[in-house]
């Protein structure tokens, strides 16, 4: 079965996002419009230049994507909705990149947005992906509990301590503090003790180890590489290289009921496919983004994405290798923990930060000389995607 | 007053209140893999036509947590916290479930047995119930 995609002759023309956060006073269509305009301005384009659009969200009614695109103009372009739970944004990005790489579009847009503050009670994700409500068998187990189950098993198997998880959370909070598009921007340096001292949600996860609920929007415009070069001479060129997307392979121990994102090993298989399609390995990657909705996930992904051997993630944390100045900085915009996790746009925010890093424009959190970025997300229902981008001169 | 499952098709409630509920599973006649909940197509070998089986009332705790957020379905009630776990049944399926007990009552690898938790009453006075697991009786010998 062929899974990894390699993109040829595609470059990022523009990126844009509104800062994530609780934005109850801002209509969703305006959030989408503003992110779209920021990306069009960054690309020095109007909607007339865009051949095709992919829109995504996970919490809104059907058709909202078409309405959002109308805020940017009515040019008749084809618009397709993408929904893949938390991974929606990266999958919209993948589809837009493939639309250009396959030759069917010269310019393609991925636009994603979501609004959790419209949800009654502030969060509809607890229904386990079967429509929510309290009269379904999935409902009693929250996503926080689900990932806490991973964390407890990890501590049992590997001797990992809550301090390891807290150190990763503190790193992400402190990255968020210097990222202008992040939701949580701490006014002080967050410490391990502060993270451990915040309220317990599900053992061993505290509130500061869990992502917030967010509103937000983000947009990425991809175009033929020669078009981007001719329109934007002199600017660092960022190219999507490869993408892999998997649903789950059956293995003993799969849980069919309740929150499900599949076994953590799904990330290892998806990453392998993406590395193979790109002709790269983890040693080539300079900055990485992952699904840290619950911070123990990030520790698992250090190993599963190949940045260290199995069981050695704890050591990577102890050595500070995934923070500022480390061997492989992770989630330099604060990740889902601090930048925020509106749902649909989360993956496009990862691409936004990847592009800033590869252009050398990530003020205050720049990874020196970054040339290859990796963006990973898992999504409920059990899917995983890994994507690689490269700076070329 | 009757006991009504939160959702049909996942477990059966015996008439005798002393009897534990039975999880409803499927067994593939081709490869033998057993699943919870019931399904038509085998997830392992893709054979069409899995057969109904009742699953064990005991299992082994693979992992657990203790959650301090409101219990869905019970959020009208004052619940200080509750256990959540993944339980491996002898036939193979891993089941996610609420656990009965406090944060100090669980240990990976321990034996659990299934019973029912009442989430609330409906307007007719019937109890809406869901399955849960609790530490097996022998853990309470000389303790509780
Ligand atoms: Zn089978």
Short mmCIF file of C-alpha atoms and ligand atoms in Angstrom, two decimals:
data_model
loop_
_atom_site.label_atom_id
_atom_site.label_comp_id
_atom_site.label_asym_id
_atom_site.label_seq_id
_atom_site.Cartn_x
_atom_site.Cartn_y
_atom_site.Cartn_z
CA UNK A 1 0.00 0.00 0.00
CA UNK A 2 1.43 3.35 -1.07
CA UNK A 3 1.15 5.98 1.65
CA UNK A 4 3.90 8.64 1.73
CA UNK A 5 3.56 11.52 -0.75
CA UNK A 6 6.52 13.40 -2.13
CA UNK A 7 5.80 16.91 -3.42
CA UNK A 8 7.61 18.22 -6.49
CA UNK A 9 7.92 21.85 -7.52
CA UNK A 10 5.74 23.26 -4.72
CA UNK A 11 6.63 26.19 -2.44
CA UNK A 12 4.94 28.14 0.34
CA UNK A 13 3.70 31.43 -1.11
CA UNK A 14 2.22 32.85 2.08
CA UNK A 15 1.14 32.10 5.65
CA UNK A 16 -1.13 33.92 8.08
CA UNK A 17 -2.92 33.32 11.36
CA UNK A 18 -4.85 35.21 13.99
CA UNK A 19 -3.49 34.84 17.52
CA UNK A 20 -5.31 31.93 19.17
CA UNK A 21 -7.30 32.45 22.36
CA UNK A 22 -10.76 32.79 23.84
CA UNK A 23 -12.28 35.26 21.37
CA UNK A 24 -16.05 35.17 22.04
CA UNK A 25 -16.59 38.66 20.62
CA UNK A 26 -15.11 37.81 17.20
CA UNK A 27 -17.40 36.06 14.67
CA UNK A 28 -15.90 32.91 13.18
CA UNK A 29 -16.23 34.26 9.63
CA UNK A 30 -14.13 37.28 10.60
CA UNK A 31 -11.44 35.09 12.14
CA UNK A 32 -11.31 33.04 8.92
CA UNK A 33 -11.28 36.19 6.76
CA UNK A 34 -8.46 37.77 8.73
CA UNK A 35 -6.25 34.66 8.57
CA UNK A 36 -6.95 34.35 4.84
CA UNK A 37 -6.09 37.99 4.18
CA UNK A 38 -2.86 37.74 6.20
CA UNK A 39 -1.77 34.78 4.07
CA UNK A 40 -2.80 36.48 0.81
CA UNK A 41 -0.88 39.61 1.82
CA UNK A 42 2.16 37.50 2.75
CA UNK A 43 1.90 35.86 -0.70
CA UNK A 44 1.28 39.24 -2.41
CA UNK A 45 -1.83 37.74 -4.00
CA UNK A 46 -5.60 38.15 -4.08
CA UNK A 47 -8.15 35.36 -4.24
CA UNK A 48 -8.11 35.78 -8.05
CA UNK A 49 -4.69 34.07 -8.01
CA UNK A 50 -5.95 31.03 -6.09
CA UNK A 51 -7.08 28.02 -8.16
CA UNK A 52 -8.42 25.82 -5.40
CA UNK A 53 -9.12 25.97 -1.66
CA UNK A 54 -9.35 23.37 1.13
CA UNK A 55 -11.21 24.49 4.24
CA UNK A 56 -11.34 22.68 7.56
CA UNK A 57 -12.83 22.77 11.04
CA UNK A 58 -14.07 20.23 13.57
CA UNK A 59 -16.66 21.98 15.71
CA UNK A 60 -18.85 23.94 13.30
CA UNK A 61 -21.88 23.09 11.16
CA UNK A 62 -21.59 22.03 7.54
CA UNK A 63 -21.19 24.72 4.84
CA UNK A 64 -19.36 27.19 7.06
CA UNK A 65 -16.23 26.73 4.97
CA UNK A 66 -17.90 27.93 1.79
CA UNK A 67 -19.30 30.93 3.66
CA UNK A 68 -15.88 31.74 5.08
CA UNK A 69 -14.32 31.68 1.61
CA UNK A 70 -16.94 34.21 0.45
CA UNK A 71 -15.45 36.68 2.93
CA UNK A 72 -12.34 36.67 0.72
CA UNK A 73 -14.30 37.07 -2.53
CA UNK A 74 -16.53 35.11 -4.91
CA UNK A 75 -14.33 33.95 -7.75
CA UNK A 76 -15.93 30.57 -8.42
CA UNK A 77 -12.93 28.56 -7.28
CA UNK A 78 -13.48 24.96 -6.14
CA UNK A 79 -13.68 24.65 -2.35
CA UNK A 80 -13.49 21.31 -0.52
CA UNK A 81 -14.11 20.66 3.17
CA UNK A 82 -11.56 18.59 5.08
CA UNK A 83 -12.24 17.08 8.51
CA UNK A 84 -9.77 14.84 10.30
CA UNK A 85 -10.22 15.77 13.97
CA UNK A 86 -7.16 17.41 15.54
CA UNK A 87 -5.13 16.69 12.40
CA UNK A 88 -7.51 18.63 10.12
CA UNK A 89 -5.15 21.55 9.46
CA UNK A 90 -2.21 19.39 8.43
CA UNK A 91 -4.44 17.31 6.17
CA UNK A 92 -5.77 20.48 4.48
CA UNK A 93 -2.13 21.51 3.99
CA UNK A 94 -1.30 18.09 2.53
CA UNK A 95 -4.22 18.28 0.09
CA UNK A 96 -3.30 21.81 -1.02
CA UNK A 97 0.33 20.78 -1.54
CA UNK A 98 -0.77 17.74 -3.55
CA UNK A 99 -3.15 19.85 -5.66
CA UNK A 100 -0.15 21.91 -6.79
CA UNK A 101 2.31 19.02 -6.99
CA UNK A 102 -0.09 17.00 -9.14
CA UNK A 103 -0.39 19.86 -11.59
CA UNK A 104 -4.11 20.46 -11.18
CA UNK A 105 -3.58 23.87 -9.50
CA UNK A 106 -0.91 26.56 -9.78
CA UNK A 107 -1.95 28.05 -6.46
CA UNK A 108 -3.88 26.31 -3.66
CA UNK A 109 -5.04 27.55 -0.29
CA UNK A 110 -5.58 25.72 3.01
CA UNK A 111 -7.81 27.72 5.38
CA UNK A 112 -8.91 26.34 8.76
CA UNK A 113 -10.78 27.87 11.69
CA UNK A 114 -12.69 26.80 14.79
CA UNK A 115 -14.54 28.28 17.71
CA UNK A 116 -14.65 26.44 21.00
CA UNK A 117 -16.19 29.36 22.87
CA UNK A 118 -19.39 28.71 20.93
CA UNK A 119 -19.65 25.25 22.45
CA UNK A 120 -22.04 24.83 25.36
CA UNK A 121 -19.93 24.16 28.40
CA UNK A 122 -16.78 25.07 26.54
CA UNK A 123 -15.89 21.70 25.07
CA UNK A 124 -17.69 19.21 22.87
CA UNK A 125 -14.77 16.84 22.39
CA UNK A 126 -15.69 14.67 25.33
CA UNK A 127 -18.19 12.65 23.32
CA UNK A 128 -15.46 10.46 21.96
CA UNK A 129 -16.07 11.50 18.38
CA UNK A 130 -19.51 9.94 18.12
CA UNK A 131 -21.45 13.14 18.27
CA UNK A 132 -21.10 13.84 21.97
CA UNK A 133 -24.13 13.89 24.20
CA UNK A 134 -24.42 12.08 27.50
CA UNK A 135 -26.36 9.03 26.37
CA UNK A 136 -23.56 7.30 24.51
CA UNK A 137 -21.24 4.68 25.90
CA UNK A 138 -18.18 6.75 24.91
CA UNK A 139 -19.10 9.78 26.97
CA UNK A 140 -17.74 9.06 30.46
CA UNK A 141 -14.08 9.01 29.44
CA UNK A 142 -12.53 12.40 28.70
CA UNK A 143 -9.58 12.90 26.35
CA UNK A 144 -7.50 14.01 29.36
CA UNK A 145 -8.17 10.66 31.02
CA UNK A 146 -7.33 8.81 27.84
CA UNK A 147 -3.88 10.39 27.57
CA UNK A 148 -3.36 10.10 31.33
CA UNK A 149 -3.72 6.35 30.78
CA UNK A 150 -0.73 6.54 28.42
CA UNK A 151 1.23 8.55 30.99
CA UNK A 152 0.55 6.11 33.82
CA UNK A 153 1.62 3.15 31.70
CA UNK A 154 4.75 5.04 30.60
CA UNK A 155 5.70 5.72 34.23
CA UNK A 156 5.15 2.04 35.03
CA UNK A 157 7.21 0.77 32.08
CA UNK A 158 10.03 3.32 31.96
CA UNK A 159 10.22 4.95 35.36
CA UNK A 160 9.33 8.32 33.89
CA UNK A 161 8.44 10.89 36.60
CA UNK A 162 5.81 13.63 36.60
CA UNK A 163 8.82 15.99 36.67
CA UNK A 164 9.72 14.90 33.13
CA UNK A 165 6.24 15.78 31.91
CA UNK A 166 6.32 19.07 33.83
CA UNK A 167 9.67 20.02 32.30
CA UNK A 168 8.24 19.67 28.80
CA UNK A 169 5.15 21.67 29.75
CA UNK A 170 7.29 24.46 31.27
CA UNK A 171 9.36 24.58 28.07
CA UNK A 172 6.23 24.95 25.95
CA UNK A 173 4.75 27.62 28.24
CA UNK A 174 8.01 29.56 28.05
CA UNK A 175 8.13 29.27 24.26
CA UNK A 176 4.52 30.51 24.15
CA UNK A 177 5.50 33.57 26.17
CA UNK A 178 7.70 34.80 23.29
CA UNK A 179 5.35 33.82 20.43
CA UNK A 180 2.98 36.66 19.46
CA UNK A 181 0.33 34.28 18.08
CA UNK A 182 0.18 32.08 21.21
CA UNK A 183 -2.84 31.98 23.51
CA UNK A 184 -1.02 31.47 26.81
CA UNK A 185 1.66 34.15 27.14
CA UNK A 186 3.04 33.88 30.65
CA UNK A 187 4.45 37.10 32.15
CA UNK A 188 7.06 35.11 34.08
CA UNK A 189 9.28 32.11 33.54
CA UNK A 190 7.19 29.00 34.20
CA UNK A 191 8.92 26.42 36.38
CA UNK A 192 8.56 22.67 36.82
CA UNK A 193 7.21 23.25 40.35
CA UNK A 194 4.55 25.64 39.06
CA UNK A 195 3.37 23.06 36.51
CA UNK A 196 3.34 20.28 39.11
CA UNK A 197 1.49 22.53 41.56
CA UNK A 198 -1.40 23.35 39.22
CA UNK A 199 -4.69 21.52 39.71
CA UNK A 200 -4.77 17.81 38.88
CA UNK A 201 -7.06 16.90 35.96
CA UNK A 202 -6.33 13.17 35.68
CA UNK A 203 -3.34 11.54 37.39
CA UNK A 204 -0.55 12.55 36.65
CA UNK A 205 -1.69 15.37 34.34
CA UNK A 206 -2.23 18.85 35.79
CA UNK A 207 -4.06 21.72 34.10
CA UNK A 208 -0.75 23.24 32.96
CA UNK A 209 0.09 19.95 31.20
CA UNK A 210 -3.15 20.10 29.15
CA UNK A 211 -4.02 22.29 26.18
CA UNK A 212 -6.64 25.03 26.52
CA UNK A 213 -9.83 25.36 24.48
CA UNK A 214 -9.35 27.96 21.77
CA UNK A 215 -10.81 30.01 18.99
CA UNK A 216 -8.61 30.70 16.01
CA UNK A 217 -7.92 30.65 12.29
CA UNK A 218 -4.87 30.03 10.12
CA UNK A 219 -4.11 29.93 6.42
CA UNK A 220 -1.33 28.61 4.19
CA UNK A 221 -1.01 29.31 0.46
CA UNK A 222 1.02 26.94 -1.70
CA UNK A 223 2.05 27.58 -5.28
CA UNK A 224 4.26 26.34 -8.08
CA UNK A 225 7.84 26.90 -7.01
CA UNK A 226 8.71 28.90 -10.13
CA UNK A 227 5.77 31.23 -9.50
CA UNK A 228 6.87 31.87 -5.92
CA UNK A 229 10.47 32.46 -6.99
CA UNK A 230 9.47 34.98 -9.66
CA UNK A 231 6.93 36.80 -7.47
CA UNK A 232 9.09 36.92 -4.35
CA UNK A 233 12.73 37.17 -5.47
CA UNK A 234 15.19 37.43 -2.63
CA UNK A 235 12.98 35.81 0.00
CA UNK A 236 13.97 32.52 1.61
CA UNK A 237 12.03 29.79 -0.17
CA UNK A 238 10.21 27.16 1.89
CA UNK A 239 9.04 23.97 0.18
CA UNK A 240 6.79 21.19 1.42
CA UNK A 241 8.79 18.02 0.82
CA UNK A 242 6.66 15.08 1.84
CA UNK A 243 3.61 14.00 3.77
CA UNK A 244 2.30 10.76 5.22
CA UNK A 245 -1.18 10.10 6.54
CA UNK A 246 -2.41 6.92 8.22
CA UNK A 247 -5.52 5.61 9.76
CA UNK A 248 -4.98 2.73 12.11
CA UNK A 249 -3.71 -0.81 11.61
CA UNK A 250 -5.42 -3.38 13.84
CA UNK A 251 -3.39 -4.73 16.70
CA UNK A 252 -4.33 -6.62 19.85
CA UNK A 253 -5.09 -4.08 22.58
CA UNK A 254 -6.97 -1.69 20.35
CA UNK A 255 -9.84 -0.02 22.21
CA UNK A 256 -12.86 0.57 19.99
CA UNK A 257 -14.99 2.44 22.55
CA UNK A 258 -14.12 5.75 24.20
CA UNK A 259 -11.57 8.35 23.07
CA UNK A 260 -9.26 6.68 20.59
CA UNK A 261 -6.21 7.97 18.81
CA UNK A 262 -4.77 4.55 18.23
CA UNK A 263 -1.60 3.14 19.71
CA UNK A 264 1.26 5.60 20.06
CA UNK A 265 3.25 3.43 17.65
CA UNK A 266 1.08 4.75 14.80
CA UNK A 267 3.33 7.82 14.92
CA UNK A 268 6.43 5.67 14.34
CA UNK A 269 4.97 4.05 11.22
CA UNK A 270 3.69 7.34 9.78
CA UNK A 271 7.01 9.09 10.40
CA UNK A 272 8.89 6.29 8.67
CA UNK A 273 6.72 6.68 5.58
CA UNK A 274 7.26 10.45 5.53
CA UNK A 275 11.03 10.18 6.01
CA UNK A 276 11.20 7.61 3.20
CA UNK A 277 9.15 9.75 0.83
CA UNK A 278 11.40 12.76 1.55
CA UNK A 279 14.66 10.80 1.45
CA UNK A 280 15.51 12.20 4.89
CA UNK A 281 15.89 10.94 8.43
CA UNK A 282 15.32 12.39 11.88
CA UNK A 283 18.97 13.46 12.01
CA UNK A 284 18.20 15.98 9.22
CA UNK A 285 15.38 17.73 11.09
CA UNK A 286 16.16 21.02 12.87
CA UNK A 287 12.81 21.94 14.43
CA UNK A 288 9.75 19.81 15.12
CA UNK A 289 6.08 20.22 16.02
CA UNK A 290 3.90 17.53 17.53
CA UNK A 291 0.49 16.84 19.08
CA UNK A 292 1.14 17.92 22.68
CA UNK A 293 -2.55 18.32 23.61
CA UNK A 294 -1.47 16.43 26.74
CA UNK A 295 2.17 16.88 27.47
CA UNK A 296 3.16 13.25 28.04
CA UNK A 297 2.42 12.71 24.35
CA UNK A 298 5.37 14.94 23.41
CA UNK A 299 7.76 12.69 25.36
CA UNK A 300 6.47 9.61 23.51
CA UNK A 301 6.83 11.33 20.14
CA UNK A 302 10.52 12.19 20.74
CA UNK A 303 11.09 8.45 20.49
CA UNK A 304 8.47 7.55 17.91
CA UNK A 305 9.56 10.31 15.49
CA UNK A 306 13.08 8.90 15.78
CA UNK A 307 14.88 11.68 17.66
CA UNK A 308 16.14 9.22 20.25
CA UNK A 309 15.99 5.49 20.89
CA UNK A 310 12.99 3.89 22.53
CA UNK A 311 13.07 4.58 26.26
CA UNK A 312 15.51 7.47 26.01
CA UNK A 313 13.01 10.33 25.81
CA UNK A 314 13.41 11.02 29.53
CA UNK A 315 17.13 11.61 29.02
CA UNK A 316 16.43 14.02 26.16
CA UNK A 317 14.25 16.03 28.56
CA UNK A 318 16.82 15.94 31.35
CA UNK A 319 19.44 17.28 28.93
CA UNK A 320 17.16 20.04 27.62
CA UNK A 321 17.67 18.83 24.05
CA UNK A 322 14.17 19.78 22.91
CA UNK A 323 14.25 23.38 24.15
CA UNK A 324 16.16 26.56 23.22
CA UNK A 325 19.68 25.77 22.04
CA UNK A 326 19.01 22.02 22.14
CA UNK A 327 19.63 19.43 19.46
CA UNK A 328 15.99 19.32 18.29
CA UNK A 329 13.74 22.12 19.60
CA UNK A 330 10.08 21.03 19.78
CA UNK A 331 6.97 23.22 19.57
CA UNK A 332 8.77 26.57 19.46
CA UNK A 333 5.46 28.44 19.26
CA UNK A 334 4.36 26.90 22.55
CA UNK A 335 2.68 23.87 21.00
CA UNK A 336 -0.92 22.94 21.68
CA UNK A 337 -0.21 23.54 25.39
CA UNK A 338 0.59 27.27 25.04
CA UNK A 339 -0.04 28.40 21.47
CA UNK A 340 -3.40 26.70 21.81
CA UNK A 341 -5.53 24.07 20.11
CA UNK A 342 -8.68 25.34 18.41
CA UNK A 343 -8.96 22.09 16.45
CA UNK A 344 -9.06 22.70 12.70
CA UNK A 345 -6.44 25.46 12.45
CA UNK A 346 -3.94 23.82 14.83
CA UNK A 347 -1.98 22.10 12.05
CA UNK A 348 -1.82 25.25 9.96
CA UNK A 349 -0.43 27.11 12.99
CA UNK A 350 2.33 24.48 13.05
CA UNK A 351 3.03 25.20 9.36
CA UNK A 352 2.92 28.95 10.08
CA UNK A 353 5.59 28.58 12.77
CA UNK A 354 7.60 26.14 10.62
CA UNK A 355 7.71 28.71 7.82
CA UNK A 356 8.75 31.52 10.20
CA UNK A 357 11.52 29.29 11.57
CA UNK A 358 12.76 28.29 8.11
CA UNK A 359 12.67 31.89 6.89
CA UNK A 360 14.61 32.95 9.99
CA UNK A 361 11.77 35.18 11.18
CA UNK A 362 10.93 33.54 14.55
CA UNK A 363 12.05 36.41 16.75
CA UNK A 364 12.99 35.45 20.30
CA UNK A 365 12.69 31.72 19.66
CA UNK A 366 14.59 31.24 16.38
CA UNK A 367 16.37 27.93 15.87
CA UNK A 368 19.70 28.99 14.36
CA UNK A 369 20.14 27.86 10.78
CA UNK A 370 16.95 25.80 10.68
CA UNK A 371 16.55 24.17 7.25
CA UNK A 372 14.21 21.22 7.80
CA UNK A 373 10.98 21.30 9.86
CA UNK A 374 8.67 18.42 10.81
CA UNK A 375 4.98 18.79 11.67
CA UNK A 376 3.08 15.91 13.31
CA UNK A 377 -0.47 15.56 14.58
CA UNK A 378 -2.69 12.73 15.65
CA UNK A 379 -6.47 12.96 15.47
CA UNK A 380 -9.33 11.29 17.28
CA UNK A 381 -10.84 8.27 15.60
CA UNK A 382 -7.22 7.17 15.08
CA UNK A 383 -5.32 9.01 12.42
CA UNK A 384 -1.78 10.35 12.27
CA UNK A 385 0.02 12.64 9.84
CA UNK A 386 3.68 13.63 9.54
CA UNK A 387 4.89 16.36 7.16
CA UNK A 388 8.33 17.69 6.24
CA UNK A 389 9.26 21.15 4.95
CA UNK A 390 12.59 22.44 3.71
CA UNK A 391 14.25 25.80 3.18
CA UNK A 392 16.06 26.10 -0.13
CA UNK A 393 18.08 29.05 -1.36
CA UNK B 1 -38.12 0.49 38.39
CA UNK B 2 -35.83 -1.02 35.77
CA UNK B 3 -32.16 -0.76 34.96
CA UNK B 4 -31.56 0.56 31.42
CA UNK B 5 -28.17 0.53 29.62
CA UNK B 6 -26.84 3.97 28.68
CA UNK B 7 -26.69 2.69 25.09
CA UNK B 8 -28.10 -0.50 23.60
CA UNK B 9 -25.97 -3.26 22.16
CA UNK B 10 -22.87 -3.10 24.36
CA UNK B 11 -23.80 -5.08 27.47
CA UNK B 12 -26.63 -7.16 28.91
CA UNK B 13 -28.13 -6.76 32.37
CA UNK B 14 -29.17 -10.02 34.06
CA UNK B 15 -32.54 -10.16 35.79
CA UNK B 16 -30.85 -11.24 39.02
CA UNK B 17 -29.29 -8.10 40.57
CA UNK B 18 -26.58 -10.30 42.13
CA UNK B 19 -25.36 -11.38 38.70
CA UNK B 20 -22.74 -9.24 36.95
CA UNK B 21 -23.51 -7.64 33.58
CA UNK B 22 -22.11 -9.30 30.47
CA UNK B 23 -20.21 -7.40 27.80
CA UNK B 24 -21.37 -8.35 24.30
CA UNK B 25 -18.51 -9.28 22.01
CA UNK B 26 -17.78 -10.94 18.68
CA UNK B 27 -15.52 -13.82 17.71
CA UNK B 28 -14.15 -14.30 14.22
CA UNK B 29 -14.78 -17.91 13.10
CA UNK B 30 -11.90 -17.65 10.63
CA UNK B 31 -8.97 -16.34 12.72
CA UNK B 32 -10.39 -16.56 16.23
CA UNK B 33 -9.82 -12.91 17.20
CA UNK B 34 -12.35 -11.59 19.74
CA UNK B 35 -13.65 -8.03 19.78
CA UNK B 36 -15.58 -5.62 21.96
CA UNK B 37 -18.01 -4.25 20.98
CA UNK B 38 -19.79 -6.45 18.45
CA UNK B 39 -18.91 -6.13 14.78
CA UNK B 40 -19.69 -7.84 11.50
CA UNK B 41 -16.31 -7.72 9.73
CA UNK B 42 -13.23 -9.10 11.48
CA UNK B 43 -10.79 -6.22 12.09
CA UNK B 44 -7.84 -8.60 11.84
CA UNK B 45 -8.48 -10.87 8.83
CA UNK B 46 -11.48 -9.06 7.23
CA UNK B 47 -13.69 -12.17 7.35
CA UNK B 48 -17.37 -11.25 7.05
CA UNK B 49 -19.59 -12.76 9.69
CA UNK B 50 -18.23 -12.58 13.24
CA UNK B 51 -20.25 -14.58 15.80
CA UNK B 52 -21.76 -13.21 19.00
CA UNK B 53 -20.05 -14.15 22.25
CA UNK B 54 -20.47 -13.09 25.87
CA UNK B 55 -17.20 -11.87 27.34
CA UNK B 56 -15.51 -12.60 30.67
CA UNK B 57 -16.67 -10.73 33.74
CA UNK B 58 -13.07 -10.37 34.94
CA UNK B 59 -9.96 -8.83 33.45
CA UNK B 60 -6.51 -7.48 34.19
CA UNK B 61 -5.75 -3.76 34.56
CA UNK B 62 -3.44 -2.57 31.75
CA UNK B 63 -3.36 1.07 32.86
CA UNK B 64 -5.46 3.44 34.95
CA UNK B 65 -5.87 7.05 36.03
CA UNK B 66 -7.96 8.93 38.54
CA UNK B 67 -9.91 11.79 36.98
CA UNK B 68 -10.97 14.92 38.85
CA UNK B 69 -13.15 16.42 36.10
CA UNK B 70 -16.94 15.89 36.15
CA UNK B 71 -18.14 12.48 35.07
CA UNK B 72 -20.14 12.79 31.88
CA UNK B 73 -23.64 11.53 32.35
CA UNK B 74 -23.31 12.21 36.03
CA UNK B 75 -22.44 15.89 35.93
CA UNK B 76 -25.65 16.81 37.75
CA UNK B 77 -24.31 14.87 40.73
CA UNK B 78 -21.49 15.85 43.03
CA UNK B 79 -18.66 13.49 42.05
CA UNK B 80 -15.30 14.27 43.62
CA UNK B 81 -13.41 12.00 41.22
CA UNK B 82 -13.45 8.59 39.64
CA UNK B 83 -11.09 6.00 38.27
CA UNK B 84 -10.69 5.27 34.56
CA UNK B 85 -8.90 2.25 33.23
CA UNK B 86 -8.16 -0.08 30.35
CA UNK B 87 -8.94 -3.68 31.21
CA UNK B 88 -7.65 -6.69 29.26
CA UNK B 89 -10.18 -9.51 29.13
CA UNK B 90 -8.98 -13.12 28.87
CA UNK B 91 -10.40 -13.46 25.34
CA UNK B 92 -8.25 -10.54 24.13
CA UNK B 93 -10.29 -7.33 23.95
CA UNK B 94 -9.07 -4.27 25.85
CA UNK B 95 -12.00 -2.35 27.33
CA UNK B 96 -11.97 1.28 28.53
CA UNK B 97 -14.12 1.74 31.59
CA UNK B 98 -14.92 3.71 34.68
CA UNK B 99 -13.31 2.09 37.75
CA UNK B 100 -14.84 1.85 41.21
CA UNK B 101 -12.44 2.88 43.97
CA UNK B 102 -10.23 5.68 45.20
CA UNK B 103 -6.93 6.90 43.79
CA UNK B 104 -4.97 4.52 46.03
CA UNK B 105 -6.92 1.38 45.13
CA UNK B 106 -5.46 0.57 41.72
CA UNK B 107 -2.33 -1.14 40.51
CA UNK B 108 -1.31 -2.10 36.98
CA UNK B 109 -1.73 -5.85 36.51
CA UNK B 110 -4.40 -6.34 39.19
CA UNK B 111 -7.52 -8.44 38.63
CA UNK B 112 -10.79 -6.57 38.21
CA UNK B 113 -14.39 -7.66 37.94
CA UNK B 114 -17.28 -5.97 36.19
CA UNK B 115 -20.42 -4.52 37.74
CA UNK B 116 -22.80 -1.64 37.07
CA UNK B 117 -22.73 2.04 37.91
CA UNK B 118 -25.95 4.04 38.05
CA UNK B 119 -25.49 7.34 36.25
CA UNK B 120 -28.91 8.86 36.97
CA UNK B 121 -32.66 8.21 36.93
CA UNK B 122 -34.81 9.04 33.94
CA UNK B 123 -38.27 10.67 34.22
CA UNK B 124 -39.94 7.25 34.67
CA UNK B 125 -37.74 6.46 37.65
CA UNK B 126 -35.63 3.93 35.74
CA UNK B 127 -31.93 3.78 36.47
CA UNK B 128 -29.60 4.59 33.54
CA UNK B 129 -26.56 2.34 34.03
CA UNK B 130 -23.13 1.77 32.52
CA UNK B 131 -20.63 -1.03 33.14
CA UNK B 132 -17.62 -0.37 35.33
CA UNK B 133 -14.81 -2.47 36.75
CA UNK B 134 -13.72 -2.76 40.37
CA UNK B 135 -10.83 -4.52 42.10
CA UNK B 136 -11.67 -8.22 42.37
CA UNK B 137 -13.08 -9.47 45.64
CA UNK B 138 -9.82 -11.04 46.83
CA UNK B 139 -8.22 -7.59 47.04
CA UNK B 140 -10.63 -6.77 49.83
CA UNK B 141 -9.89 -9.90 51.86
CA UNK B 142 -8.78 -8.72 55.25
CA UNK B 143 -8.65 -5.14 54.00
CA UNK B 144 -12.15 -3.80 53.55
ZN1 LIG C 1 -10.65 -12.85 11.58
#
